[in-house]
mmCIF file of C-alpha atoms in Angstrom:
data_model
loop_
_atom_site.group_PDB
_atom_site.id
_atom_site.type_symbol
_atom_site.label_atom_id
_atom_site.label_comp_id
_atom_site.label_asym_id
_atom_site.label_seq_id
_atom_site.Cartn_x
_atom_site.Cartn_y
_atom_site.Cartn_z
ATOM 1 C CA ARG A 168 -53.158 -20.969 -17.582
ATOM 2 C CA TRP A 169 -51.189 -18.199 -15.962
ATOM 3 C CA LYS A 170 -53.305 -15.840 -14.000
ATOM 4 C CA LYS A 171 -52.245 -12.239 -14.065
ATOM 5 C CA PHE A 172 -51.021 -10.949 -10.709
ATOM 6 C CA CYS A 173 -53.523 -8.530 -9.292
ATOM 7 C CA MET A 174 -53.626 -7.067 -5.799
ATOM 8 C CA SER A 175 -57.439 -7.063 -5.821
ATOM 9 C CA ASP A 176 -57.440 -10.864 -5.615
ATOM 10 C CA TYR A 177 -56.098 -10.674 -2.057
ATOM 11 C CA SER A 178 -57.816 -9.658 1.150
ATOM 12 C CA ILE A 179 -57.107 -6.288 2.716
ATOM 13 C CA LYS A 180 -55.080 -7.996 5.444
ATOM 14 C CA SER A 181 -52.877 -9.726 2.867
ATOM 15 C CA ARG A 182 -52.414 -6.518 0.875
ATOM 16 C CA ILE A 183 -51.321 -4.519 3.930
ATOM 17 C CA LEU A 184 -48.980 -7.304 4.952
ATOM 18 C CA MET A 185 -47.392 -7.405 1.473
ATOM 19 C CA ILE A 186 -47.113 -3.619 1.274
ATOM 20 C CA SER A 187 -45.300 -3.471 4.619
ATOM 21 C CA VAL A 188 -43.207 -6.678 4.481
ATOM 22 C CA VAL A 189 -41.820 -6.477 0.945
ATOM 23 C CA PRO A 190 -40.099 -3.067 1.427
ATOM 24 C CA LEU A 191 -38.834 -4.236 4.810
ATOM 25 C CA CYS A 192 -37.282 -7.356 3.254
ATOM 26 C CA VAL A 193 -35.709 -5.326 0.445
ATOM 27 C CA THR A 194 -34.270 -2.852 2.970
ATOM 28 C CA MET A 195 -32.897 -5.674 5.153
ATOM 29 C CA LEU A 196 -31.270 -7.301 2.145
ATOM 30 C CA ALA A 197 -29.689 -4.003 1.063
ATOM 31 C CA LEU A 198 -28.362 -3.239 4.560
ATOM 32 C CA SER A 199 -26.995 -6.757 4.966
ATOM 33 C CA SER A 200 -25.203 -6.511 1.636
ATOM 34 C CA LEU A 201 -23.742 -3.136 2.556
ATOM 35 C CA PHE A 202 -22.553 -4.430 5.940
ATOM 36 C CA LEU A 203 -20.951 -7.499 4.335
ATOM 37 C CA TRP A 204 -19.254 -5.396 1.654
ATOM 38 C CA ASN A 205 -17.842 -3.034 4.322
ATOM 39 C CA ARG A 206 -16.524 -5.947 6.393
ATOM 40 C CA VAL A 207 -14.765 -7.488 3.377
ATOM 41 C CA ASN A 208 -13.162 -4.116 2.598
ATOM 42 C CA ASP A 209 -12.061 -3.726 6.224
ATOM 43 C CA ILE A 210 -10.453 -7.174 6.166
ATOM 44 C CA ASP A 211 -8.681 -6.432 2.863
ATOM 45 C CA ASN A 212 -7.419 -3.107 4.217
ATOM 46 C CA ALA A 213 -6.150 -4.751 7.415
ATOM 47 C CA LEU A 214 -4.328 -7.409 5.388
ATOM 48 C CA ARG A 215 -2.795 -4.722 3.151
ATOM 49 C CA ASP A 216 -1.657 -2.673 6.165
ATOM 50 C CA ARG A 217 -0.215 -5.778 7.831
ATOM 51 C CA GLY A 218 1.664 -6.781 4.681
ATOM 52 C CA GLN A 219 3.130 -3.314 4.179
ATOM 53 C CA ALA A 220 4.192 -3.114 7.829
ATOM 54 C CA MET A 221 5.828 -6.568 7.681
ATOM 55 C CA ALA A 222 7.743 -5.721 4.517
ATOM 56 C CA ALA A 223 8.959 -2.422 5.992
ATOM 57 C CA HIS A 224 9.981 -4.077 9.259
ATOM 58 C CA LEU A 225 11.864 -6.865 7.484
ATOM 59 C CA ALA A 226 13.565 -4.324 5.216
ATOM 60 C CA SER A 227 14.934 -2.356 8.150
ATOM 61 C CA ALA A 228 15.898 -5.539 10.026
ATOM 62 C CA SER A 229 17.800 -6.912 7.042
ATOM 63 C CA GLU A 230 19.860 -3.812 6.205
ATOM 64 C CA TYR A 231 23.092 -5.031 7.755
ATOM 65 C CA GLY A 232 22.709 -8.605 6.477
ATOM 66 C CA VAL A 233 22.275 -7.433 2.887
ATOM 67 C CA PHE A 234 25.032 -4.827 3.165
ATOM 68 C CA SER A 235 27.515 -7.320 4.617
ATOM 69 C CA GLY A 236 26.317 -10.324 2.602
ATOM 70 C CA ASN A 237 25.609 -12.308 5.773
ATOM 71 C CA LEU A 238 23.248 -14.955 4.400
ATOM 72 C CA THR A 239 23.052 -16.811 7.721
ATOM 73 C CA SER A 240 21.527 -13.862 9.570
ATOM 74 C CA LEU A 241 19.147 -13.171 6.663
ATOM 75 C CA LYS A 242 18.016 -16.813 6.581
ATOM 76 C CA GLN A 243 17.375 -16.731 10.353
ATOM 77 C CA LEU A 244 15.339 -13.567 9.914
ATOM 78 C CA LEU A 245 13.221 -15.148 7.159
ATOM 79 C CA ASP A 246 12.759 -18.406 9.065
ATOM 80 C CA ALA A 247 11.346 -16.423 11.992
ATOM 81 C CA ALA A 248 9.113 -14.305 9.744
ATOM 82 C CA ILE A 249 7.673 -17.282 7.828
ATOM 83 C CA LEU A 250 6.134 -18.634 11.044
ATOM 84 C CA GLU A 251 3.575 -15.810 11.041
ATOM 85 C CA PRO A 252 0.091 -16.852 9.941
ATOM 86 C CA ASP A 253 -0.902 -15.874 6.390
ATOM 87 C CA ILE A 254 2.716 -15.531 5.222
ATOM 88 C CA ILE A 255 3.340 -17.722 2.197
ATOM 89 C CA GLU A 256 6.758 -16.601 1.056
ATOM 90 C CA VAL A 257 9.426 -14.096 2.036
ATOM 91 C CA SER A 258 12.462 -13.264 -0.056
ATOM 92 C CA ILE A 259 15.300 -10.786 0.116
ATOM 93 C CA ALA A 260 17.025 -9.554 -3.016
ATOM 94 C CA GLY A 261 20.305 -7.699 -2.904
ATOM 95 C CA PHE A 262 22.448 -5.846 -5.412
ATOM 96 C CA GLY A 263 21.104 -6.168 -8.932
ATOM 97 C CA ASN A 264 17.843 -7.673 -7.631
ATOM 98 C CA ASP A 265 19.453 -11.113 -7.297
ATOM 99 C CA VAL A 266 17.568 -13.162 -4.688
ATOM 100 C CA MET A 267 19.890 -13.733 -1.749
ATOM 101 C CA VAL A 268 17.561 -15.794 0.450
ATOM 102 C CA SER A 269 13.999 -16.989 0.174
ATOM 103 C CA SER A 270 11.708 -18.984 2.424
ATOM 104 C CA LEU A 271 8.379 -20.683 1.690
ATOM 105 C CA SER A 272 5.927 -21.594 4.434
ATOM 106 C CA PRO A 273 5.779 -25.364 4.964
ATOM 107 C CA ALA A 274 2.016 -25.139 5.471
ATOM 108 C CA TYR A 275 1.580 -24.059 1.848
ATOM 109 C CA TYR A 276 3.992 -26.388 -0.024
ATOM 110 C CA ASP A 277 1.259 -28.641 -1.435
ATOM 111 C CA GLU A 278 -1.338 -25.908 -1.861
ATOM 112 C CA MET A 279 0.885 -23.734 -4.069
ATOM 113 C CA ARG A 280 0.290 -26.135 -6.976
ATOM 114 C CA HIS A 281 -3.362 -25.075 -7.220
ATOM 115 C CA GLU A 282 -4.186 -22.049 -9.358
ATOM 116 C CA GLU A 283 -6.999 -20.824 -7.065
ATOM 117 C CA VAL A 284 -4.575 -20.624 -4.124
ATOM 118 C CA ARG A 285 -2.088 -18.566 -6.143
ATOM 119 C CA MET A 286 -4.855 -16.178 -7.180
ATOM 120 C CA GLY A 287 -5.585 -15.405 -3.497
ATOM 121 C CA LEU A 288 -2.068 -14.157 -2.813
ATOM 122 C CA VAL A 289 -0.946 -10.571 -2.305
ATOM 123 C CA THR A 290 2.703 -9.488 -2.501
ATOM 124 C CA PHE A 291 4.205 -6.474 -0.742
ATOM 125 C CA GLU A 292 7.610 -4.999 -1.361
ATOM 126 C CA ALA A 293 9.870 -2.648 0.590
ATOM 127 C CA GLN A 294 13.283 -1.306 -0.323
ATOM 128 C CA ILE A 295 16.338 -1.970 1.802
ATOM 129 C CA TYR A 296 18.601 1.036 2.211
ATOM 130 C CA GLN A 297 22.310 1.131 2.976
ATOM 131 C CA PRO A 298 22.769 1.527 6.731
ATOM 132 C CA SER A 299 23.943 4.941 7.776
ATOM 133 C CA THR A 300 27.312 5.018 9.516
ATOM 134 C CA GLU A 301 27.450 8.722 10.215
ATOM 135 C CA VAL A 302 26.210 10.286 13.430
ATOM 136 C CA SER A 303 24.181 13.428 13.018
ATOM 137 C CA ASP A 304 22.418 15.799 15.370
ATOM 138 C CA THR A 305 19.371 15.670 13.092
ATOM 139 C CA LEU A 306 18.824 12.066 14.143
ATOM 140 C CA LEU A 307 18.217 13.278 17.661
ATOM 141 C CA GLU A 308 15.696 15.918 16.626
ATOM 142 C CA GLN A 309 12.081 15.381 15.746
ATOM 143 C CA ILE A 310 11.810 14.858 11.984
ATOM 144 C CA ASP A 311 8.965 16.425 10.014
ATOM 145 C CA GLU A 312 7.125 14.461 7.316
ATOM 146 C CA LEU A 313 8.904 16.409 4.581
ATOM 147 C CA ASP A 314 12.291 15.740 6.182
ATOM 148 C CA VAL A 315 11.627 11.962 6.193
ATOM 149 C CA ASN A 316 11.216 11.992 2.411
ATOM 150 C CA ASP A 317 14.324 14.162 2.076
ATOM 151 C CA VAL A 318 16.391 11.813 4.255
ATOM 152 C CA ARG A 319 15.088 8.748 2.364
ATOM 153 C CA SER A 320 15.994 10.310 -0.997
ATOM 154 C CA ARG A 321 19.617 10.641 0.163
ATOM 155 C CA LEU A 322 19.870 6.941 1.110
ATOM 156 C CA THR A 323 21.157 4.357 -1.327
ATOM 157 C CA PRO A 324 18.854 1.401 -1.994
ATOM 158 C CA ILE A 325 20.770 -1.885 -1.797
ATOM 159 C CA GLY A 326 17.971 -4.404 -2.202
ATOM 160 C CA ASN A 327 14.362 -5.198 -1.440
ATOM 161 C CA VAL A 328 12.146 -7.478 0.601
ATOM 162 C CA MET A 329 9.116 -9.225 -0.847
ATOM 163 C CA VAL A 330 6.431 -10.633 1.458
ATOM 164 C CA THR A 331 3.611 -12.735 0.002
ATOM 165 C CA LEU A 332 0.473 -13.137 2.103
ATOM 166 C CA SER A 333 -2.575 -15.327 1.637
ATOM 167 C CA LYS A 334 -6.126 -14.004 1.812
ATOM 168 C CA ARG A 335 -7.364 -17.470 2.805
ATOM 169 C CA ARG A 336 -7.647 -16.810 6.529
ATOM 170 C CA SER A 337 -9.358 -13.497 5.833
ATOM 171 C CA ILE A 338 -11.963 -15.162 3.641
ATOM 172 C CA GLU A 339 -12.774 -17.967 6.094
#
């Protein structure tokens, strides 16, 4: 019933066509897959960079609010940040990692009940350091990369910011 596949059953024109088209199709499929894989990685890297930058920015912007316990200014900061696309939740924790303020995007209230939505979330965290009150000449000078780590090690962490982003817009 099943006839064994044999190239001699085809004409020379068909054989040449198969010999040239099949490798071309395989190569096109491989290149398309590689291109798609690279694009997905680029999108994931851009989302990661954006999330880290947002967390760091919010951490520096919330230093005084956490230090002084000004919940009103922190809530205003979070309400402005939550309007950004892809942001699901932003929270600021103070001394002892107690959450001081938190904000959830209204666009995601209903969707957060679904497990598949929660699996597509990425959370980024940045520490909040006690604001410096001393004036130093080193602040005016250019700081080397090693000096930045040295300065940061002398600061006292007083809390952290957590930013949760959705990969949904990246996938679509």
